[in-house]
């Protein structure tokens, strides 16, 4: 009997070691430990043993059962682990397949630049202000000190609705609207659509976008203007960008200047894009608000002074994104919009 | 404005190189657009004399030319036609390299060796528009007594640099060598020299030649100053004069015309020479043209004049268009004997409008249209007489006829040095300010702590203190002003409420996957037809542009939708089969007020794989974000839209927008194959009604009871009707009611449909009992039976 028991244990463990699936384990359990299993059948033979031997064999048989049960349980866990790993292995995916979430929309590159510029100034304490696209000749020219014979007033330069109304040629009439309504200190930024009588080609559009800033307060100086522009240019294009202030002429500022910025392509080293000058030309126009403009808006130029500067947003967008044709901005080709 | 440095040097000492000069001028406000280098590295081209000219024995179109170069003689072959024996011509000999890169070598031309080449201006790198007529398309013939063998670079002065300058609107005085000379002197702090104007010999009396000169329309002509030159000998002007004006961008014509152009370039005053013998009655009247009057101008075209145009006339007819162009019949020709030299000051605006109307712009008109000072006419007229005398082109007759205003007193402008430093943010000393102003020929002195400046007549742009501050600032150099941060209170930037709504809407729409577009504010009125807008629809109440850039740009849009369809059409035709787009922009409607109404709107366009409910979902998402209580109401009457798939969006019965499927006829007009859905929403109306403040609602602690109800109703009962009706009953503890199924077909009568709703009941205070809910359910069912004739399914 003892021998038989040992053989059963040995056989069972040997078989167990060979097993790879849960089903086989169950079969093995039935084979050895089931109601008609080898161990059970052997124990039925206990009756034929001498009385004194029975407890010894009984104990031994129980030990064998325990060993087998433990081993089967262990094996089960082992197989479960293997099977789980196998399943995980099977579930492996190609993580380079594109994600399934719906595409987020796209902001128009031009308007994105416009909004970024506005936000930049918003943070610097400027109010974001807007004005109408159809404005008065008074706000667009007269109050801005444009001489009556200034060519920009010509019908070949400006779109007119009638004698008094026009499509604004610049965002500057917003300055007039604000100054007429608000007392200094004034700090505003205004961006939006502007219109000039230009045929459509790769660098011209009858509709384009400008942004400008106006500051009016006591003791505002040209030195302050330079500081603001330097700050802004570095924020927009990077810390290493330099500016150059060239005296110029605008009717609504005196003194006036055009601002060149380090070439955006070569950062000032000189390249083909900047004709080897190192400068991106005429990126901004600026100056100290003309005393007559202040007067026209009911602000005393003997007490207050101010500065204003403006720029073409279309041009900045094109330079920033290396877009070579302004028409792309207004065509709204989805393949174009998708790129930003 | 083209300024040859060698010419400029006659008026100012230039003590630096071209690069530095260019930078410095740019930084004081005279922007150098480009530097043109005249030095084309030309060598081995010499002046030669043609000693013998014979036909090529083997070629009809070629000639054999024998040339004397002084130290040697060469033989060459040419196809040129404009040469004869004894002409002085440029000869490129073996080893020469032309500006276009062409190398000159000995070459065999049909059996005869050519040892060089005769050159044209073009071959020496001169723009063909500047080449004098007699040398055009031919060899340069030098009509002066110059020693043969001389280097052509010296003969033609092909060296030095030319500055191409951008002159701002306020500085017409800088459209002259003298003006740039002044700027340069102030910039470099060197001496400026005005030309010394002196006529050596004057004979007879102008009054023996001219009967009368009269300014009839004094408002358009401020001064008319004339002299007479007799015994004129018309011919080419000397080489130095030709080459100078060529470098400044003007083509030589003849000695008299060249002299007038030379003086125009030098002092900035345009001049005109008339053949006095052609002037009827020897009388000149400066008057407005008569209606239908016609003049043949120098360019030989007949110009019809109108009563706004100022002309120069003799007793009977126009002889010139004032300040714009002279008449053909009074032009100086090779037969002219006596000329009347006009130096006049016209009203700038009138000149500009006339030249624009006639489509005639010239170097003269572009200066005359700028309101030149009327003092300068004197120097200009005498200077041109001096030049004509110097080049031996005529004899100056004594006396002048000077009509109109004379010199006006100089204006004084006072500048407080403190104000100057306060505006610039500088500490410039009074002395320095005075030096700067005086260096610009603005005579200034310190008087009781203020700077008093006498403004010279050529600086009409200087009117007020700020103008003088700019002069000080720009010569001091803006780049020498250190930046200083703005002082004053820290302000908080803000945005308008409307912009906040706009910005938030954009964020929602990007988030939902839409692409932002931006289109023109103007559209063609034809778009309203294409979009099938009804004749009486207020959308046709558009604002027109009085001077549009063609029909496509001739009115301001009253709705964003036609532009949206154009964009969809374009993309669809590019083969992009679907898209979700939006635009935020202004629309414009005529109004009773002085200015049109400008209303900001959102337009949304979906095409391709979408349906009405995709668009509705987007719109609902957007409106919900602003806490709006809105409803959709069927709209069947708009011809632009599908009659069964369009709705108005209402808030309290006020229409805030529209949503619908585009009518197939409209899609056909726009060539869009895919079904297309559009919505347009008024942003100010969103702003007016929005409720964004959120209040916390207690989260339910007690379980809910759900009841489904399935009813059969007539087809024309809408899903929303049932929900509205149930909600209007304000049933206690009814948390929500939602539609979950629509069924038509088997077991349902034709013309009817089955609608299934889920109702959720919940109390915030207790667990509801089945009986309580059952009562409510019955109440709802009864109501639906009564109102909609509904039957429980």
Coordinates of N, CA and C in Angstrom, one line a residue, chain B residues 206 213 215 222-226 343 374 377-378 400-407:
Chain B
X206 N 12.6 142.0 -73.1 CA 11.5 141.0 -73.2 C 10.2 141.6 -73.8
X213 N 1.2 138.8 -70.7 CA 1.0 137.5 -70.0 C 0.0 137.8 -68.8
X215 N -2.5 136.1 -65.7 CA -3.1 134.9 -64.9 C -4.6 135.2 -64.8
X222 N -0.4 130.5 -58.8 CA 0.0 131.6 -57.9 C 1.0 132.5 -58.4
X223 N 1.9 132.0 -59.3 CA 2.9 132.8 -59.9 C 3.3 132.3 -61.3
X224 N 3.5 133.2 -62.2 CA 3.9 132.9 -63.5 C 5.1 133.8 -63.9
X225 N 6.3 133.2 -64.1 CA 7.5 133.9 -64.2 C 8.2 133.5 -65.6
X226 N 8.4 134.4 -66.4 CA 9.0 134.0 -67.8 C 10.2 134.9 -68.2
X343 N 8.4 129.5 -65.9 CA 8.7 128.9 -64.5 C 7.6 129.4 -63.7
X374 N 6.4 129.4 -54.1 CA 6.4 130.2 -55.3 C 7.6 131.1 -55.5
X377 N 10.6 129.9 -58.3 CA 10.4 130.1 -59.7 C 11.5 131.0 -60.3
X378 N 11.9 132.0 -59.5 CA 12.9 133.0 -59.9 C 14.3 132.3 -60.2
X400 N 12.3 140.3 -67.3 CA 11.4 139.1 -67.0 C 10.0 139.7 -66.9
X401 N 9.1 138.7 -67.2 CA 7.7 139.1 -66.9 C 7.2 138.2 -65.7
X402 N 6.8 138.8 -64.7 CA 6.6 138.1 -63.4 C 5.2 138.4 -63.0
X403 N 4.2 137.5 -63.1 CA 2.8 137.7 -62.7 C 2.5 136.9 -61.4
X404 N 1.5 137.4 -60.7 CA 1.0 136.7 -59.5 C 1.7 137.1 -58.3
X405 N 1.6 136.3 -57.2 CA 2.2 136.6 -55.9 C 3.7 136.7 -56.0
X406 N 4.3 137.6 -55.2 CA 5.7 137.6 -55.0 C 6.1 136.9 -53.7
X407 N 7.3 137.1 -53.3 CA 7.7 136.4 -52.0 C 6.8 136.8 -50.8

